[in-house]
Coordinates of C-alpha atoms in Angstrom, one line a residue:
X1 CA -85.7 13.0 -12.3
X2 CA -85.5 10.1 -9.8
X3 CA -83.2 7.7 -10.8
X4 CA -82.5 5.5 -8.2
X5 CA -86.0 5.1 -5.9
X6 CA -84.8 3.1 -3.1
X7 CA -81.8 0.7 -1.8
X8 CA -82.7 -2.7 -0.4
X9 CA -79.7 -3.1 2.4
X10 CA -77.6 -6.8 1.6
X11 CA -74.7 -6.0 4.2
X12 CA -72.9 -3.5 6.1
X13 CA -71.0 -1.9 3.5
X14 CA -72.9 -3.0 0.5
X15 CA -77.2 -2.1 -0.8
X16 CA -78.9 -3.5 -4.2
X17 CA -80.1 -0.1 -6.4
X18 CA -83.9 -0.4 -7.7
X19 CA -84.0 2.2 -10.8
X20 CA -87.2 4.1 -11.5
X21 CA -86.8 3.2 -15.3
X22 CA -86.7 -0.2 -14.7
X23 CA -89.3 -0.6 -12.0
X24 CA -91.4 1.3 -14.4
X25 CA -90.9 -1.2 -17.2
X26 CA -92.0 -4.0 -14.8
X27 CA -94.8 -2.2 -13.8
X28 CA -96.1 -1.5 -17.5
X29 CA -95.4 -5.5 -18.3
X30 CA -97.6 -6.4 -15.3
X31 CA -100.2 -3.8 -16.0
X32 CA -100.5 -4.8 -19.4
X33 CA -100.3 -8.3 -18.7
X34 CA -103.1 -8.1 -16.6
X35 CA -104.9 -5.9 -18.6
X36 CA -105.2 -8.5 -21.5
X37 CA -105.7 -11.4 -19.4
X38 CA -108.9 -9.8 -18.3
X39 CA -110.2 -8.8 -21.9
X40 CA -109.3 -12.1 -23.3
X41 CA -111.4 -14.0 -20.6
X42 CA -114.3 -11.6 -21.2
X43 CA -114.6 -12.6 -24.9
X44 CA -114.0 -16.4 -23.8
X45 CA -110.0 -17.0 -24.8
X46 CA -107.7 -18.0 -22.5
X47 CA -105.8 -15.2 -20.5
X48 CA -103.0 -17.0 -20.1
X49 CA -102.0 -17.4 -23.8
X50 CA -101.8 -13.5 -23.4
X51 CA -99.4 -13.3 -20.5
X52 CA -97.0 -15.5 -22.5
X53 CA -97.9 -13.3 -25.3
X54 CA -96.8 -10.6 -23.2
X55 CA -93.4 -12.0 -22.0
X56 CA -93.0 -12.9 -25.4
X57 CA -93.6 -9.3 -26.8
X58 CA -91.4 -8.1 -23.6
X59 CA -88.1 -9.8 -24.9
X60 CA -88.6 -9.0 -29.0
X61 CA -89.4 -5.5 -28.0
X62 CA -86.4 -4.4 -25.6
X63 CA -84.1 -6.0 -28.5
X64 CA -86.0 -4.2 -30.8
X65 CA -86.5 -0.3 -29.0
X66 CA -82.5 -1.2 -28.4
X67 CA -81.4 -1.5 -31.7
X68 CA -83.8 1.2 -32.6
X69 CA -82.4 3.8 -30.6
X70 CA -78.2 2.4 -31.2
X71 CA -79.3 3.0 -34.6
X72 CA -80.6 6.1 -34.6
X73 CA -77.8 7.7 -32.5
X74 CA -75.3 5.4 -34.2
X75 CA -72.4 7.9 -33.0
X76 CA -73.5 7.8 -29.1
X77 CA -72.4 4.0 -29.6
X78 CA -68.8 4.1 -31.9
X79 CA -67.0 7.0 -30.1
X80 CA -63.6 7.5 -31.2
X81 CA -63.1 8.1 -27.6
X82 CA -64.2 5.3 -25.8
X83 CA -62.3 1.5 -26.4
X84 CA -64.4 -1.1 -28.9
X85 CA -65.5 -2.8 -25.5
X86 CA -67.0 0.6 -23.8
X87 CA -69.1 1.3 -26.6
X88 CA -70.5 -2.4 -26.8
X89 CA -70.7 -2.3 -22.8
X90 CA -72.8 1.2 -23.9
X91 CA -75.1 -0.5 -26.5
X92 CA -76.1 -3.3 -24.2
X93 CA -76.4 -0.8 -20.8
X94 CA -79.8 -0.3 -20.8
X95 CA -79.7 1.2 -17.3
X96 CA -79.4 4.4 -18.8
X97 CA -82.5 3.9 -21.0
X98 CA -82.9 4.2 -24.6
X99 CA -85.2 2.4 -25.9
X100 CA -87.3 3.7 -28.9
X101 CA -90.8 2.8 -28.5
X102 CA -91.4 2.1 -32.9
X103 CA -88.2 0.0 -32.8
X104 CA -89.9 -2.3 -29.8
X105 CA -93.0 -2.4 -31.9
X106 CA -91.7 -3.2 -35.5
X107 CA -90.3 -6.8 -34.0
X108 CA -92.8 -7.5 -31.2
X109 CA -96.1 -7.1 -34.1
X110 CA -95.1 -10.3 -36.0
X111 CA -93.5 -11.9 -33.4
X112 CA -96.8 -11.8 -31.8
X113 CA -98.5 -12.5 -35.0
X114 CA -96.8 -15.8 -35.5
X115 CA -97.1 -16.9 -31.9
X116 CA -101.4 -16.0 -32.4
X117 CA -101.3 -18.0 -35.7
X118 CA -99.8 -21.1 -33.9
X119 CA -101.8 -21.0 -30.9
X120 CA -104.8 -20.7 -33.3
X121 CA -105.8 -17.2 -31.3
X122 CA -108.3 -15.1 -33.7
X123 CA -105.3 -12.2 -35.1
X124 CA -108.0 -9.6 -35.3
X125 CA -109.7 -10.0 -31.7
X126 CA -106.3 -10.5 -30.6
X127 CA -104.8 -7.2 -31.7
X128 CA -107.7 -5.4 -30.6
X129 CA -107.1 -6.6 -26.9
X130 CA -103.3 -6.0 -27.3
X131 CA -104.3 -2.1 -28.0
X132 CA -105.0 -0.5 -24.8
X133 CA -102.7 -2.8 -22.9
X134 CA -99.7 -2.1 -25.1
X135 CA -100.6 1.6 -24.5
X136 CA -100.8 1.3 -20.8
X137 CA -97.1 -0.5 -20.9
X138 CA -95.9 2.4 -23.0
X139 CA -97.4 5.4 -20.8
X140 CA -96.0 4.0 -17.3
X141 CA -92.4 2.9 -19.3
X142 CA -92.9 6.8 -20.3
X143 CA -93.0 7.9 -16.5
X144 CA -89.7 5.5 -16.3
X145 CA -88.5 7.3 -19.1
X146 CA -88.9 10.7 -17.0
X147 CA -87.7 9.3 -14.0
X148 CA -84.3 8.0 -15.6
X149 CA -83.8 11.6 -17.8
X150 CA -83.8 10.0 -21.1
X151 CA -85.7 10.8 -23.9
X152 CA -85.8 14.7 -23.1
X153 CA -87.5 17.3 -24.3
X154 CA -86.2 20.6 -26.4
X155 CA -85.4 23.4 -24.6
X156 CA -88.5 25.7 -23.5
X157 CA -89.2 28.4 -20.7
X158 CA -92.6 27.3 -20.3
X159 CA -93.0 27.2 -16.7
X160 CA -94.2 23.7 -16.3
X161 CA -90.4 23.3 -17.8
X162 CA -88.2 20.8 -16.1
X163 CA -84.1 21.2 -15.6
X164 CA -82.5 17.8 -14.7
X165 CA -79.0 17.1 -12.5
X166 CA -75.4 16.9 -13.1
X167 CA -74.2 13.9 -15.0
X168 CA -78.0 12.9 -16.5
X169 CA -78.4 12.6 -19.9
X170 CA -79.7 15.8 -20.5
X171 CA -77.3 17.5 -18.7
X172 CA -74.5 15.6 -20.6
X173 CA -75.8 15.8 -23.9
X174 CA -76.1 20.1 -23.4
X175 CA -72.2 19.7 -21.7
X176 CA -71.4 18.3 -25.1
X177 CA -73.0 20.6 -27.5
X178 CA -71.9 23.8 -25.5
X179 CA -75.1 24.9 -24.9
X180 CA -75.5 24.9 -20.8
X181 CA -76.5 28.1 -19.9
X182 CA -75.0 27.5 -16.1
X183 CA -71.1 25.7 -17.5
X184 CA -69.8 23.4 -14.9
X185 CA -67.2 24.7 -12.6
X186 CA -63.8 23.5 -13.7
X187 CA -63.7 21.2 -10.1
X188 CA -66.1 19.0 -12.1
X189 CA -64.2 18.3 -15.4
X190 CA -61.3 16.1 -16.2
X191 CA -59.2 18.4 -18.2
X192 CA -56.8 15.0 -18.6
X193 CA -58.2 14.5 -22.1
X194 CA -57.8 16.9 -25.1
X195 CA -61.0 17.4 -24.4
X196 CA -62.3 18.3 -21.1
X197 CA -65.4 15.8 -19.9
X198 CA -67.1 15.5 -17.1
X199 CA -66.5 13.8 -13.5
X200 CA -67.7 10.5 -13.2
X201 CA -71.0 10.6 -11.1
X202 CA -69.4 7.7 -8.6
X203 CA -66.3 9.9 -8.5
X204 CA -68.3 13.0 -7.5
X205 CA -70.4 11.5 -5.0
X206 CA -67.2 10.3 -3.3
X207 CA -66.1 14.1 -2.2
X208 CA -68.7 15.9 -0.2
X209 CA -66.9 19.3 -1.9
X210 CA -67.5 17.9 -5.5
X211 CA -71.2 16.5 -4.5
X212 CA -72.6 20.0 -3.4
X213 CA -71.4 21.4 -6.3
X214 CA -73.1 19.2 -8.4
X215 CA -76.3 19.3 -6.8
X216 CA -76.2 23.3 -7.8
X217 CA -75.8 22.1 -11.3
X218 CA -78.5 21.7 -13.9
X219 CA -79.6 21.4 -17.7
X220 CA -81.5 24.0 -19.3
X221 CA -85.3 23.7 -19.1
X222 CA -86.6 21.5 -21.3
X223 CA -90.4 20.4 -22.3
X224 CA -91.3 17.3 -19.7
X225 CA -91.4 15.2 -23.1
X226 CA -91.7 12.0 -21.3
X227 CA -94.9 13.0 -19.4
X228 CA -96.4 14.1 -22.1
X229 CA -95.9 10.7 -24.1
X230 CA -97.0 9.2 -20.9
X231 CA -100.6 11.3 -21.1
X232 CA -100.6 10.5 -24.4
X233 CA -100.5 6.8 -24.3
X234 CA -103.0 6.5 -21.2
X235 CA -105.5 8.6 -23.6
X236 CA -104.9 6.1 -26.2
X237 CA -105.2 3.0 -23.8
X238 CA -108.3 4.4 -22.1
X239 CA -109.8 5.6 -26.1
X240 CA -109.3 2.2 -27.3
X241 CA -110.2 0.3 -24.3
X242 CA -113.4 2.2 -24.8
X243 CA -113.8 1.3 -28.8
X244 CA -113.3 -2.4 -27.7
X245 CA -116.6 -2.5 -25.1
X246 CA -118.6 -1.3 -28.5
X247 CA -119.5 -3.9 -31.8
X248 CA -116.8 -3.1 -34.4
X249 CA -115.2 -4.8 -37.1
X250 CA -112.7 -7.2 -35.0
X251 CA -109.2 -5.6 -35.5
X252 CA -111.0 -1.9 -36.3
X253 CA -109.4 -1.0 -32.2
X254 CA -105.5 -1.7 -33.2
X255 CA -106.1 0.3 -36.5
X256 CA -107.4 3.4 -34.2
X257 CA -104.1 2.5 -31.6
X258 CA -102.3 2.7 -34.8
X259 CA -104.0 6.2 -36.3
X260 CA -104.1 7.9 -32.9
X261 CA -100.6 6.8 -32.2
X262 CA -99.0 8.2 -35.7
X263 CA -101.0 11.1 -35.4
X264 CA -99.5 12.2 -31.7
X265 CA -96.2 10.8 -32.0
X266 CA -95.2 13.0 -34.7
X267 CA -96.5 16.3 -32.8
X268 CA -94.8 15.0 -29.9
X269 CA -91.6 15.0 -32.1
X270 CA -91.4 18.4 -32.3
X271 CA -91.4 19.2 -29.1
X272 CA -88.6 16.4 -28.6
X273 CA -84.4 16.1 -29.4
X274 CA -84.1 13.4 -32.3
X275 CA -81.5 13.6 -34.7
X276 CA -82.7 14.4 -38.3
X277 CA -82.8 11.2 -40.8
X278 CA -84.7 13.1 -43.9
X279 CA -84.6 16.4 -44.2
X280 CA -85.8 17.7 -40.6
X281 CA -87.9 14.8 -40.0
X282 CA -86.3 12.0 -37.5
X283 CA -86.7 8.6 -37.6
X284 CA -89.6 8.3 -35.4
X285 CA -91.2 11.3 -37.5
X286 CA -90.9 9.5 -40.5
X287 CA -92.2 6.1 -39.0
X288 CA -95.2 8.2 -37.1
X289 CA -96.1 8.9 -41.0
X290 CA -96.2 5.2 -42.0
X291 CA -97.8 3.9 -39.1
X292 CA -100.7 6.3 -39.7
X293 CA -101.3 5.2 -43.3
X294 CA -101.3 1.5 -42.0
X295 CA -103.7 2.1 -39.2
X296 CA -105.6 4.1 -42.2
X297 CA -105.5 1.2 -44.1
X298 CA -105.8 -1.6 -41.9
X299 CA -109.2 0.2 -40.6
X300 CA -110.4 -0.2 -44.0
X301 CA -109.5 -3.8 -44.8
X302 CA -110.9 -4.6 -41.2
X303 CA -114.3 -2.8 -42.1
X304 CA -114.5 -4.6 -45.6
X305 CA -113.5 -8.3 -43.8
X306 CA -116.2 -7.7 -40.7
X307 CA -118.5 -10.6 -40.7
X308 CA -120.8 -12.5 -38.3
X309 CA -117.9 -14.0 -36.5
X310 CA -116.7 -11.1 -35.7
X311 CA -116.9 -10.1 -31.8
X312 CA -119.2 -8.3 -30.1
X313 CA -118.9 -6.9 -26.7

C-alpha cells in the first residue's frame, strides 16, 4: 500500500499530497488516450476525436464506477452513525477509492456511442480501438487501486499474500467485522462512542507514541486482488490489441474485450470481498455473467454484419 507517493513543498508549514490512486487514474487516462490516438490514425480517423472521446468516457465513467460502488455498499454511505452531511461528504470522497469498474462502463458505452454517432465515427472500428485502451486504463487504475488499499482481496495465507496498515480500508473493514487476528491496542480506539472505533489517522500521526503503534498494526493477509485485476486487464489489452492488427469482422475485438473480461472477472470475484446481491453471487458476479453473453452475442452479430467495408489491418 502506498497511499500518498510524494509531497510537493508550497510553504514552510504547509505540502500539496499526490495520491497513488489518483496519479494512477491519470496515468491510465493518458495511456489510453494515447493508445487510441495512435490506432485511430493507423486506420486513417482522426486521433483527436478519440482523446475527447476519452475525456468524455473519463467524466461518465467516475460518475458511473461511483454510483456503482455507493450502491453496492449502500450501508458504507447511510450510517446511523455518521451526520446526513458525513455520509454525502463519504459518497462524493473519492480519495479513498471506490470505484466499480462495470458501473464506469455501463454509462461510458452509450455515452461514447452517441458522441461516435454524432461525429459520424464508424461504431464498430471505433469500439474495436477503444478495447485494448480501455483495458490499459483499467489495469494501471488497478495498480492505483493496490496502492490506495481498496478493493481487497479475501483472506489467504498464500505467501505472495499482502497485510495492509492501520486505518486503510482493509484494516478498517476487518476492525469492524471483528475478525483482526492482531486487535488494536486500546491507545488506538476512541472508546467515547457506545461503540469503540478507531483513532483518526491525522490524530495518530500527531503523537509519535500512537504512530509507532500503528505502524505495528496490520490486516490479515489477503489475496493481492488488485494486482491480479491489473494482470488481467494488461492480458486483455495486449490480446485484443493483437486481434485488431489481424482482418476481422469490425467490432469482433470489443466482443472478445467483452468475453475475456466476463469470463475473468467473475473468477476474480471469488477471490475478492463483495457483498452478496443474489444468492452468493455479488453484483459484479452477476454483471460478469451478462457481459459475457453480450460479448457472445455481439461476436455473432458482428460476424454476420462483416462486409467489404469493413477494416483491415
Amino acid at each position: 500500500m502506498w497511499q500518498e507517493i510524494l509531497r510537493i513543498p508550497v510553504t514552510d508549514t504547509r505540502a500539496i499530497p499526490i495520491y497513488g490512486y489518483g496519479l494512477m487514474m491519470v496515468l491510465g487516462f493518458i495511456a489510453a488516450a494515447q493508445l487510441a490516438r495512435y490506432l485511430a490514425n493507423r486506420v486513417g480517423l482522426n486521433g483527436e476525436d478519440f482523446v475527447n472521446a476519452a475525456i468524455l468516457a473519463l467524466v461518465a465513467g467516475i460518475i458511473g464506477a461511483r454510483a456503482s460502488h455507493v450502491l453496492e455498499n449502500l450501508g458504507e454511505f447511510t450510517r446511523s452513525d455518521r451526520t446526513a452531511w458525513e455520509n454525502l461528504v463519504n459518497i462524493v470522497n473519492l480519495r479513498s477509492g471506490g470505484l466499480t469498474f462495470y458501473g464506469g462502463f455501463l454509462l461510458a458505452f452509450p455515452t461514447l456511442v452517441l458522441y461516435a454517432v454524432r461525429k459520424k465515427i464508424p461504431v464498430r472500428v471505433g469500439m474495436d480501438i477503444v478495447a485494448p485502451a480501455l483495458m490499459l486504463a483499467l489495469g494501471l487504475g488497478r495498480v492505483g487501486c493496490f496502492f490506495n488499499g481498496c478493493c481487497q482481496g479475501d483472506e489467504c495465507d498464500l505467501p505472495w499474500a499482502v497485510r495492509f496498515p492501520y486505518a486503510s480500508l482493509p484494516y478498517a473493514d476487518q476492525f469492524a467485522a471483528g475478525t483482526l487476528r492482531q486487535p488494536p491496542p486500546m491507545e488506538l480506539l476512541d472508546t467515547a462512542q457506545s461503540r469503540p472505533r478507531l483513532l483518526a489517522p491525522e490524530k495518530v500521526q500527531r503523537d509519535p507514541a500512537l504512530r509507532e503503534l500503528a505502524r505495528q498494526q496490520r490486516s490479515n493477509p489477503l489475496h493481492p486482488a488488485q494486482l491480479y485485476s491489473a494482470v488481467n486487464a494488461f492480458l486483455i489489452s495486449g490480446i485484443t490489441l493483437a486481434y485488431f492488427t489481424l482482418a476481422h469482422a469490425a467490432g469482433r475485438g470489443f466482443a472478445l474485450m467483452l468475453m475475456l473480461k466476463g469470463v475473468s472477472r467473475y473468477i476474480l470475484e471469488l477471490l475478492r470481498v463483495e457483498p452478496p446481491v443474489l444468492g452468493s453471487l455479488s453484483l459484479s458476479m452477476v454483471i460478469s455473467l451478462g457481459v459475457f453473453a453480450l460479448g457472445v452475442t455481439l461476436w455473432v452479430i458482428f460476424g454476420w454484419m462483416r462486409d467489404a467495408r469493413d477494416r483491415m489491418p
